[in-house]
CSV table of C-alpha atoms in Angstrom, one decimal:
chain,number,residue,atom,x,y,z
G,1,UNK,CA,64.0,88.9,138.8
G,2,UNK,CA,66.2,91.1,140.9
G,3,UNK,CA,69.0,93.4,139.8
G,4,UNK,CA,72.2,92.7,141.7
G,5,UNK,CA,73.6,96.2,141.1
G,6,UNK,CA,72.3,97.5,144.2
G,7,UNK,CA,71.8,101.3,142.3
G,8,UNK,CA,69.7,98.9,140.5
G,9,UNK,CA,67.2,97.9,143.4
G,10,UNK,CA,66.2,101.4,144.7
G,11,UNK,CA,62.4,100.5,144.2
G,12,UNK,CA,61.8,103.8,141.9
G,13,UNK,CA,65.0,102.9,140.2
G,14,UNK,CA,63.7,99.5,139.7
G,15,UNK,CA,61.0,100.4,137.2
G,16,UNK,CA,62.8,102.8,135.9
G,17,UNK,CA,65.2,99.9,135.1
G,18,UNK,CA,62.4,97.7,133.9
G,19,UNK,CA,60.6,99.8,131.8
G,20,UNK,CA,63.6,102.0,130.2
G,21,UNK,CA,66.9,100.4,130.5
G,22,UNK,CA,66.2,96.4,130.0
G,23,UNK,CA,64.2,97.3,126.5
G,24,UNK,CA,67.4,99.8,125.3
G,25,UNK,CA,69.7,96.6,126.6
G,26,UNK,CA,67.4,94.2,124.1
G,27,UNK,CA,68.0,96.2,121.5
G,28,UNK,CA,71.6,96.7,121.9
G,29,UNK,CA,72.4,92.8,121.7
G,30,UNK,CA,70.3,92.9,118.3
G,31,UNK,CA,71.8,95.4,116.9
G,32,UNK,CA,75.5,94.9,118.4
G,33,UNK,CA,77.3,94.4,115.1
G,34,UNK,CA,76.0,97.0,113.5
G,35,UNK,CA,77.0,98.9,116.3
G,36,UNK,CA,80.4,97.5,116.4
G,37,UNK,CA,81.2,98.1,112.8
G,38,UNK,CA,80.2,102.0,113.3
G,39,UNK,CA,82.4,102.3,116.4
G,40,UNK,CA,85.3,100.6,114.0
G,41,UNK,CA,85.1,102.9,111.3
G,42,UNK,CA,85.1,105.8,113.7
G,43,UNK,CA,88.4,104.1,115.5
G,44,UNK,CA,89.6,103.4,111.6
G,45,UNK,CA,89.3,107.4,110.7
G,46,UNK,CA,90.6,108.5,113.9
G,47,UNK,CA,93.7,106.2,114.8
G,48,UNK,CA,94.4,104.2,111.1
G,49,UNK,CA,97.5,103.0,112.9
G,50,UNK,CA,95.1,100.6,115.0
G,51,UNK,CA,93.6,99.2,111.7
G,52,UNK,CA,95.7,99.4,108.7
G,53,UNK,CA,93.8,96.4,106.7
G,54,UNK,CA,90.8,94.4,106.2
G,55,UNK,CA,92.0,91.3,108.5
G,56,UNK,CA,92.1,93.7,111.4
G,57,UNK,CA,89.0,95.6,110.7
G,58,UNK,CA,86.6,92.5,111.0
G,59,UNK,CA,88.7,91.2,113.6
G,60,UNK,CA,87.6,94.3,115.7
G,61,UNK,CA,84.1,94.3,114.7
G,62,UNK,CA,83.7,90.8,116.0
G,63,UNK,CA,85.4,91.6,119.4
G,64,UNK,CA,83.6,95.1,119.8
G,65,UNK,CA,80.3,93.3,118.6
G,66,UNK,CA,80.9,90.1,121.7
G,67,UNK,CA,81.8,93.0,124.0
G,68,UNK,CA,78.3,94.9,123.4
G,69,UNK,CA,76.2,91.4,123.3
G,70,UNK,CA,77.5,91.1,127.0
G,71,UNK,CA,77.5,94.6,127.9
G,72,UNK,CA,73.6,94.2,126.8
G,73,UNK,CA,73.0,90.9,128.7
G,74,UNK,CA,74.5,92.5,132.0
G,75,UNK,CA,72.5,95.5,132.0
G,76,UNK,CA,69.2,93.5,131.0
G,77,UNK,CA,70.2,90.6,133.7
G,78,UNK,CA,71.0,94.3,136.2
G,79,UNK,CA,74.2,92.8,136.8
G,80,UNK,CA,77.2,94.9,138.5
G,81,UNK,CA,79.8,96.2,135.9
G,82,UNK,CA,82.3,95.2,137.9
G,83,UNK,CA,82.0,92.0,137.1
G,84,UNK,CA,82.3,92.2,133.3
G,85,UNK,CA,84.8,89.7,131.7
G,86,UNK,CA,86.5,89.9,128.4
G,87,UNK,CA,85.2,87.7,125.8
G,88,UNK,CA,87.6,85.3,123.7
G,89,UNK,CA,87.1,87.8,120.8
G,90,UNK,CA,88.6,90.7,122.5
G,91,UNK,CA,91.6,88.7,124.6
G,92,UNK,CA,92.5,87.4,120.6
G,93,UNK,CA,92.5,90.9,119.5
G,94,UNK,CA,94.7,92.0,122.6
G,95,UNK,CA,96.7,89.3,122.2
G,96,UNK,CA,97.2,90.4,118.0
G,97,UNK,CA,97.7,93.8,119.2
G,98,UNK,CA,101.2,93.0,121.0
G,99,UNK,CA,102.1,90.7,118.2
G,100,UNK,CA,101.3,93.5,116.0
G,101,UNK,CA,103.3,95.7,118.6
G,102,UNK,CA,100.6,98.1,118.6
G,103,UNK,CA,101.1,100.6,121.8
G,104,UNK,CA,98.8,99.8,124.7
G,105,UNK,CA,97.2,103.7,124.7
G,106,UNK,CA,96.0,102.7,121.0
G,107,UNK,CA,94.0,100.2,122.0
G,108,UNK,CA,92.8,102.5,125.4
G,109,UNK,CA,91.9,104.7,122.8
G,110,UNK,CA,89.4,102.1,120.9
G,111,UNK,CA,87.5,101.6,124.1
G,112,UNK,CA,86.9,105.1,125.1
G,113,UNK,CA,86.0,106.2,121.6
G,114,UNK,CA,83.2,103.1,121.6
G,115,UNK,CA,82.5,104.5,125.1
G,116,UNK,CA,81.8,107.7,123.6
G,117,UNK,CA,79.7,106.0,120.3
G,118,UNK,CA,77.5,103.8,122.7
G,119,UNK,CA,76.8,106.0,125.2
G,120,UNK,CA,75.4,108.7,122.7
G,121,UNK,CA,73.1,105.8,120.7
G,122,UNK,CA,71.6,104.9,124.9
G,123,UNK,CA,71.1,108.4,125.0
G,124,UNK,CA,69.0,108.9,122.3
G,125,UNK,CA,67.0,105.9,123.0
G,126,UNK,CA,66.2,106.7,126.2
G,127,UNK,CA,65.2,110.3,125.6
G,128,UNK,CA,63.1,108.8,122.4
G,129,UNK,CA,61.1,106.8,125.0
G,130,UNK,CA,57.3,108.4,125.5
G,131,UNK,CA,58.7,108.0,129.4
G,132,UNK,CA,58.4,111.6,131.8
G,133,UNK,CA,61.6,113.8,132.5
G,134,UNK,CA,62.0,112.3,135.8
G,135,UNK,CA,62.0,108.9,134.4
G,136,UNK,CA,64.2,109.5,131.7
G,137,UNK,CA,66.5,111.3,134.0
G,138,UNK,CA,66.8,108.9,136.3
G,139,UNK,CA,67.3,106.5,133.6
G,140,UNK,CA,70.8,108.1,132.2
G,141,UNK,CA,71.4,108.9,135.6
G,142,UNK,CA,71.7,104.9,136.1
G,143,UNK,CA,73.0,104.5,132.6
G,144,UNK,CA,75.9,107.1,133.0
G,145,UNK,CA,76.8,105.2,136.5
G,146,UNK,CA,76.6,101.9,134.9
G,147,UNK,CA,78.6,102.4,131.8
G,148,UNK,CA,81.2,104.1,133.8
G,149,UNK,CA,81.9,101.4,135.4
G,150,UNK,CA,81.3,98.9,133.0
G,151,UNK,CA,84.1,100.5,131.0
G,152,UNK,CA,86.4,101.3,133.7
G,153,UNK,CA,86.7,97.8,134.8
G,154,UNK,CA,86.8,96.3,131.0
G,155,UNK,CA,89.9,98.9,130.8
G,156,UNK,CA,91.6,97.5,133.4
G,157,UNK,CA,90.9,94.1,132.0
G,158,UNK,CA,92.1,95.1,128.4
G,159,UNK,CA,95.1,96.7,130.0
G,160,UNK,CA,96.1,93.4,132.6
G,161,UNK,CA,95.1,91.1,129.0
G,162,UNK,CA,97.8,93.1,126.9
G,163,UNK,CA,100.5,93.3,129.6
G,164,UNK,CA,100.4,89.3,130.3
G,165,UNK,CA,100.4,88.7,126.3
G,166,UNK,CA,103.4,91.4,126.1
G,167,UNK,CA,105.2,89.3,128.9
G,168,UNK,CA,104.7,85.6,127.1
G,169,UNK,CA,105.6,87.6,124.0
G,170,UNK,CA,108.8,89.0,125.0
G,171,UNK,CA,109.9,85.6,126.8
G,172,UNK,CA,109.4,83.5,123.7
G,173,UNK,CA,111.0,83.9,120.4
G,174,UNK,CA,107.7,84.9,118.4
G,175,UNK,CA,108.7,88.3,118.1
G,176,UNK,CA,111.7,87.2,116.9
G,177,UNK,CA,110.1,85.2,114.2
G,178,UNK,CA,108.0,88.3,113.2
G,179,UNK,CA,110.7,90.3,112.8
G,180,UNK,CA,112.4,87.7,110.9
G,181,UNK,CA,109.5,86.9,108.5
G,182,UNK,CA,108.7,90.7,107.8
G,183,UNK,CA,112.3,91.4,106.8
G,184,UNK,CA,112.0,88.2,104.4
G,185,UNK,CA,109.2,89.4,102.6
G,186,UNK,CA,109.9,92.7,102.4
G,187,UNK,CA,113.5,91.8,101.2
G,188,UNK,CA,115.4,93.5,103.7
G,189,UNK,CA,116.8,89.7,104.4
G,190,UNK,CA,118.7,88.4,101.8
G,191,UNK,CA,120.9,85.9,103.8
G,192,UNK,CA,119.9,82.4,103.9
G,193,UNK,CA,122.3,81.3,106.6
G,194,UNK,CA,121.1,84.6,108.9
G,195,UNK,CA,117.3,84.0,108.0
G,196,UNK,CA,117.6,80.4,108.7
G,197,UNK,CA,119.0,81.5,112.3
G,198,UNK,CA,116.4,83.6,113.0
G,199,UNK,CA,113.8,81.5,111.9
G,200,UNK,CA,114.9,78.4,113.5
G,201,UNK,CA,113.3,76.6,110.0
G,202,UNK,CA,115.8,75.5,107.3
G,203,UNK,CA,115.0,78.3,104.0
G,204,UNK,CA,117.5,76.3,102.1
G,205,UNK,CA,115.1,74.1,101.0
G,206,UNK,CA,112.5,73.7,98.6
G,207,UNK,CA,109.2,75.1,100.0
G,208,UNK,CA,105.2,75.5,99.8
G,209,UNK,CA,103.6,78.6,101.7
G,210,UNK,CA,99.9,78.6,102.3
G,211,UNK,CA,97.8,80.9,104.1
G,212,UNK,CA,94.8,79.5,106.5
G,213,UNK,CA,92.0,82.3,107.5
G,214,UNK,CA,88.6,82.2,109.2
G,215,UNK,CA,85.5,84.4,108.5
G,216,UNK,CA,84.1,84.6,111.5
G,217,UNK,CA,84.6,82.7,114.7
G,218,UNK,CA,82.7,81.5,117.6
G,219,UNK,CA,83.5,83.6,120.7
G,220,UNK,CA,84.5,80.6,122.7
G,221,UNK,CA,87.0,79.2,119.9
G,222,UNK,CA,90.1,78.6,120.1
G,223,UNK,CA,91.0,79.9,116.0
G,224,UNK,CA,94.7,79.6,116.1
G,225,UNK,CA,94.7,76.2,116.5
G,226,UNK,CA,92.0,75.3,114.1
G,227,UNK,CA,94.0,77.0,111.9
G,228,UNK,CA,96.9,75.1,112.5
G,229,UNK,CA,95.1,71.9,112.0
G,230,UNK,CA,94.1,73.1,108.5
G,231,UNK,CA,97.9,73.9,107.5
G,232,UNK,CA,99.1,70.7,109.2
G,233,UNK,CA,96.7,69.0,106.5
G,234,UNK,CA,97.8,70.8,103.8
G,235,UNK,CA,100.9,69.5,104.4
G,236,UNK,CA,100.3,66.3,104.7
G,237,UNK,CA,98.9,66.5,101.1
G,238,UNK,CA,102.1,68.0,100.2
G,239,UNK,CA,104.3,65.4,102.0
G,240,UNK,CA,105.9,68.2,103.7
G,241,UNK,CA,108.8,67.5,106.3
G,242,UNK,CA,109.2,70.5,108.2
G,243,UNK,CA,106.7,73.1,108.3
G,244,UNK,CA,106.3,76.6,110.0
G,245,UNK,CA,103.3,78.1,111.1
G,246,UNK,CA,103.1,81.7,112.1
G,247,UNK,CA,100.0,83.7,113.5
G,248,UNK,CA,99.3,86.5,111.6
G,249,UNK,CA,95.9,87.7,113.1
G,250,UNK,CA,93.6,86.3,115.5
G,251,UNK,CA,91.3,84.9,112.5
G,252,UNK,CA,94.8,84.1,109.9
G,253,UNK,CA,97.9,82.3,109.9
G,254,UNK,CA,101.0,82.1,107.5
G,255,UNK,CA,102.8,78.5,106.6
G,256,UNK,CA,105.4,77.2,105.0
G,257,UNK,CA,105.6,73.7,104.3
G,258,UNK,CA,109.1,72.4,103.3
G,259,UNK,CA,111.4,69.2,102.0
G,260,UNK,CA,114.4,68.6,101.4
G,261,UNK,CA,113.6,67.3,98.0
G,262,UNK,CA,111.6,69.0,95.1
G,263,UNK,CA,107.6,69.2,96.2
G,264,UNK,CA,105.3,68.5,93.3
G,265,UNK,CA,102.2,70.4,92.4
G,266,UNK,CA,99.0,68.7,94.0
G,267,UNK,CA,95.7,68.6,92.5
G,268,UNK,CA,93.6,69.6,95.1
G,269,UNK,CA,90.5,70.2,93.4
G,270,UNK,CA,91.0,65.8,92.5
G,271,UNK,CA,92.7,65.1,96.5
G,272,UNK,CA,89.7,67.5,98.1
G,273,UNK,CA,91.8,67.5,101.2
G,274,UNK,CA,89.0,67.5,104.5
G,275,UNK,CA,90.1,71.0,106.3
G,276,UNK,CA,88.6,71.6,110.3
G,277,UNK,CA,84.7,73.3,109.4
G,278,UNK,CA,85.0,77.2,108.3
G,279,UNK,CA,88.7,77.2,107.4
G,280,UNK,CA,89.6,78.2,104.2
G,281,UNK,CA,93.3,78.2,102.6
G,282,UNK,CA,95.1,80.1,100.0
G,283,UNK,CA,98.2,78.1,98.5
G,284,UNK,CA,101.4,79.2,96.7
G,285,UNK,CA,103.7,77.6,94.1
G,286,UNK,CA,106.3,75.4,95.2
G,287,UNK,CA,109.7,76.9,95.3
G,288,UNK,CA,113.2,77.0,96.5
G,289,UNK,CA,115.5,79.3,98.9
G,290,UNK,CA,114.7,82.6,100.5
G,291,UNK,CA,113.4,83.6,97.1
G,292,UNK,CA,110.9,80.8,96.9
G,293,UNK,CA,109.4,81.2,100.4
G,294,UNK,CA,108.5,84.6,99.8
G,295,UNK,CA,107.4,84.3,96.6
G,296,UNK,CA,105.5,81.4,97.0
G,297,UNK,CA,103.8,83.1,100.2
G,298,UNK,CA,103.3,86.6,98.0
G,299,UNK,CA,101.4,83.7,96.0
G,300,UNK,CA,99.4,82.2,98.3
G,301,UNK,CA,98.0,86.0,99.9
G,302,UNK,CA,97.0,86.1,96.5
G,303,UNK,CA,95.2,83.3,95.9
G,304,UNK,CA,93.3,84.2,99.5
G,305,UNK,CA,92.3,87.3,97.8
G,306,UNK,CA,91.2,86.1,94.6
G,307,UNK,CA,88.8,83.6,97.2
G,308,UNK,CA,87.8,86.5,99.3
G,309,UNK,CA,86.6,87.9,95.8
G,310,UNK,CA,84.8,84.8,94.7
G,311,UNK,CA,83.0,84.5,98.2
G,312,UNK,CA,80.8,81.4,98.1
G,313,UNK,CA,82.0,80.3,93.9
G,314,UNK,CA,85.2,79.7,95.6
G,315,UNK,CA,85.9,76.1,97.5
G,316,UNK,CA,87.4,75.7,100.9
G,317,UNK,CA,90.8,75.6,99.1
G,318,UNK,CA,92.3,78.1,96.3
G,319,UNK,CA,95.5,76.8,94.5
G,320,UNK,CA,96.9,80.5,92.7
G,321,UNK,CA,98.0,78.1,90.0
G,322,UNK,CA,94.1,77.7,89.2
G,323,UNK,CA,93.5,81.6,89.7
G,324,UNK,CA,96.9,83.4,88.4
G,325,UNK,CA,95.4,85.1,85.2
G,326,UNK,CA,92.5,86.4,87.5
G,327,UNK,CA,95.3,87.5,90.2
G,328,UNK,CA,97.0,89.1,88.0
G,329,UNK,CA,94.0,91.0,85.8
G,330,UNK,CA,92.3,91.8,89.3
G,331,UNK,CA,94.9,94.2,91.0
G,332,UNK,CA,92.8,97.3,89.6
G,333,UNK,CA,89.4,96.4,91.0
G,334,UNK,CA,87.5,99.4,89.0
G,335,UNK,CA,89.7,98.7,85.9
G,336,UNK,CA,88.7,94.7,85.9
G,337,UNK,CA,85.2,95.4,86.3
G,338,UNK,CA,85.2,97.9,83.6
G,339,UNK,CA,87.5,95.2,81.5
G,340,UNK,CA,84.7,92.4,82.3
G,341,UNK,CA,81.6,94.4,81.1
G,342,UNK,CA,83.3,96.1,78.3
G,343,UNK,CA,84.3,92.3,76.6
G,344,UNK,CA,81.7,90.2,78.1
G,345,UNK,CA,78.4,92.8,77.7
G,346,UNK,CA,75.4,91.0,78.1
G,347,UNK,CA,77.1,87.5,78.8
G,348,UNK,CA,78.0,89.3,82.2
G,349,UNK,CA,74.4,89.4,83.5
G,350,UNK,CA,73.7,88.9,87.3
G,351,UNK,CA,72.2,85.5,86.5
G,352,UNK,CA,72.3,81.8,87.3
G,353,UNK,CA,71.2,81.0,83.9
G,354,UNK,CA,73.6,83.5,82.0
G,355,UNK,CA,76.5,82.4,84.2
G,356,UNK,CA,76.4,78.8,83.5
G,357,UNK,CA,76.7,79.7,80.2
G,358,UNK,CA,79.4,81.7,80.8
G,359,UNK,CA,81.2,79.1,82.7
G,360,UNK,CA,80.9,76.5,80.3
G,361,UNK,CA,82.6,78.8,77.6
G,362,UNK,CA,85.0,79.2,80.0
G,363,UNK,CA,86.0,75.9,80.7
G,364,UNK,CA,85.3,75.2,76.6
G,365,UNK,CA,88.1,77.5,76.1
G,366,UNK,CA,90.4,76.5,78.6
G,367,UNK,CA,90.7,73.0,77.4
G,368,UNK,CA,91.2,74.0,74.3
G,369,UNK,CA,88.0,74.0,72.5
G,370,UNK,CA,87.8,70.4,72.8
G,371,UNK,CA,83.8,69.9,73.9
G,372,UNK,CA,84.2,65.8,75.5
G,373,UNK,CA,87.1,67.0,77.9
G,374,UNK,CA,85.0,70.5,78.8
G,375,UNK,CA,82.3,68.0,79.4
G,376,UNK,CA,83.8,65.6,81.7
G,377,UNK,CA,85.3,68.9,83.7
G,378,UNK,CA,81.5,70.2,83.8
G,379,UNK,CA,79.5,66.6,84.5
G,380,UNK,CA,77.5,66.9,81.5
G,381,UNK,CA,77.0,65.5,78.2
G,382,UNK,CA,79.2,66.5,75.4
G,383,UNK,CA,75.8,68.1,73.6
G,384,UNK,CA,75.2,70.1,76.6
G,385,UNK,CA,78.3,72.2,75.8
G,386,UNK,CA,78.2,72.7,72.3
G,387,UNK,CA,74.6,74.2,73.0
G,388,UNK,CA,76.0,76.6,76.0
G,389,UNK,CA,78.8,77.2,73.5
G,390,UNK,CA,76.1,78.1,70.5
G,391,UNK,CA,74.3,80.3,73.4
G,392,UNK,CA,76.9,82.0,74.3
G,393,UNK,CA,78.1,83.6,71.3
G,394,UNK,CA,74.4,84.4,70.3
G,395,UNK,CA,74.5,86.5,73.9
G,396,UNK,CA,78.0,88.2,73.2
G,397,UNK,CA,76.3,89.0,69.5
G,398,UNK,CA,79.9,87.7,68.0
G,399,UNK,CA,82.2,84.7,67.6
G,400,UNK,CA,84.4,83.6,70.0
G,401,UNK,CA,87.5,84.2,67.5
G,402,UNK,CA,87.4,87.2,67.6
G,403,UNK,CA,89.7,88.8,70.7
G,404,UNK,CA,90.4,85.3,72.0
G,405,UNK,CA,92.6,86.1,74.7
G,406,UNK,CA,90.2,89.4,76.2
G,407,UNK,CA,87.6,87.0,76.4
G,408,UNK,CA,89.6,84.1,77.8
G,409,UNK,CA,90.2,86.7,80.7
G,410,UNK,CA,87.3,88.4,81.2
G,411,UNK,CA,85.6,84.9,81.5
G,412,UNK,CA,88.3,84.2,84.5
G,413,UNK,CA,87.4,87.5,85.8
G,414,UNK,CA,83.7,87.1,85.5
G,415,UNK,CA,82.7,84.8,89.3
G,416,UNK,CA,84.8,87.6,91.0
G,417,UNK,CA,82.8,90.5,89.2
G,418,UNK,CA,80.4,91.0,92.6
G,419,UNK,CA,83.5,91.2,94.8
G,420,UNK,CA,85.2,93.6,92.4
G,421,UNK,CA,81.7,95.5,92.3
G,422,UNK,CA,81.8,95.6,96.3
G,423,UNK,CA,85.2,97.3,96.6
G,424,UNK,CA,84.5,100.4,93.9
């Protein structure tokens, strides 16, 4: 295989190319997220403006992470830098960065600091290699020349990206709608008639707001619309009439689903609603007027949060009905864990075994001690609980009358303690 970079295909920078710069390139897409989330927290420290939350930090560590993969597979394929591409990843987080209105010479700054980052970890490979000096200087000779260009061209793609976004942007009436929603929920919008008009959506009415978010995403998907598709369900489950959808990320999106009439709390945990693969979906309260879509959004972020704690315990969709007390007792992550461990002790234990039991008094307790209706919740016979229920106090070493409503808590914080352990 021939390089196409024709500094490439100098025959004595050939091998040098072949034996130095191809194995550094195989390492690079292996290693690329790892990478990527380095080069992050360095952007993070330097320019906080660029990431001020958790949404945009792993949005940026899966379109630095796409950007090395291919940076890898051109240099091992010897390819010319001029003809890098941006990948979907990094065109979605251009495209959040003018929704975001985050200045152009921010997001410069990203790719020269990652410049900066990459180019010192090719360095030390190649001068780790049990290669001569010539060879190794010929090597970052190459490499310098190659990564040069490589960025300069993926600059002036980043740059023409974020200028046609800015253009759509400022044609359209999205920026309008951001504005409009941030001064909602921040309160600086207290008008119904005025917020309706900016909106274009009706706020006089009663509403549902959800909030649709990805983990991850392909590099070649189209996320936005997905997500749409999941809030579009939730809807339908809601038997909404209107509803607005507003991006809020390239891997999140707010919605507000709305009626004219009251909307009734759904059991979704009975409906199971089927949402597109990998979307998962906070939901609020219902409520009504400018007060009840924001609260009933503040809701819904919440219940995304309580999910985001619960990792895999939690189910594709999170009603904060069904997760309020642990919402609410969860603010204070160290505090909660503390809480957890101090009332629970041993019944707290990082295992399967121990956790069923704990889940059973849980559910035991919640429907009010009564062991046939805990059972049917659980699938299991009513014996099955009584026994969990027996085990259970013999592990806290007490009865479960004594501080009722600390435990009652503690066992609704208890399937978020690893995520709460994560953040201290």
């Amino acid at each position: 295989m021939k390089p196409s970079w024709e500094p490439f295909r100098a025959p004595d920078a050939e091998r040098v190319w072949k034996r130095l710069l191809r194995p550094v390139a195989d390492e690079m897409r292996s290693c690329a997220t790892e990478l990527a989330e380095l080069a992050v927290a360095r952007v993070q420290a330097e320019v906080p403006v660029l990431l001020p939350d958790q949404q945009s930090v792993e949005e940026n560590v899966v379109s630095t992470a796409a950007s090395l993969r291919q940076l890898a597979d051109m240099i091992d394929l010897g390819g010319d830098p001029r003809d890098a591409e941006l990948p979907a990843p990094t065109r979605a987080v251009a495209r959040a960065g003018v929704q975001r209105q985050i200045p152009l010479a921010s997001l410069m700054r990203f790719y020269r600091v990652t410049h900066e980052l990459v180019w010192q970890w090719i360095w030390d490979r190649i001068t780790a290699t049990g290669a001569d000096q010539t060879q190794q200087a010929a090597a970052l000779r190459l490499a310098t020349s190659w990564m040069f260009g490589y960025v300069d061209a993926a600059l002036d793609l980043a740059e023409q990206a974020y200028e046609a976004e800015r253009e759509a942007w400022l044609r359209n009436t999205a920026a309008a709608r951001t504005d409009a929603i941030e001064d909602i929920l921040t309160q600086h919008e207290r008008d119904q008639q005025r917020a309706s008009k900016r909106l274009r959506y009706d706020v006089n009415r009663h509403h549902v707001a959800a909030v649709a978010w990805v983990d991850t995403v392909a590099e070649d998907g189209d996320v936005q619309s997905v997500l749409s598709e999941a809030l579009g369900v939730v809807s339908g489950e809601l038997g909404g009439e209107t509803i607005l959808v507003h991006p809020a990320g390239s891997l999140l999106a707010f919605g507000w689903v709305s009626r004219q009439s009251e909307i009734s709390a759904v059991d979704f945990t009975a409906r199971r609603p089927k949402l597109p693969a990998g979307v998962r979906v906070g939901v609020g309260e219902p409520g009504h007027g400018l007060k009840g879509f924001r609260r009933s959004h503040a809701e819904a972020a919440e219940a995304r949060r309580v999910a985001s704690l619960l990792g895999t315990r939690a189910g594709t969709l999170t009603r904060y009905r069904d997760v309020a007390v642990a919402a609410l007792a969860s603010c204070h992550a160290e505090n909660a864990e503390a809480f957890v461990h101090r009332v629970l002790g041993p019944l707290a234990a990082d295992d399967e075994a121990t956790f069923r039991v704990a889940t059973t008094l849980s559910v035991y307790l919640q429907e009010n001690r009564s062991r046939v209706r805990a059972a049917r919740r659980l699938t299991v016979h009513p014996n099955t609980v009584s026994y969990r229920v027996d085990q259970a106090q013999l592990i806290l070493g007490r009865g479960i009358d004594t501080d009722s409503l600390d435990l009652a808590v503690a066992l609704a914080l208890l399937p978020m303690l690893p995520g709460l352990t994560r953040q201290l």
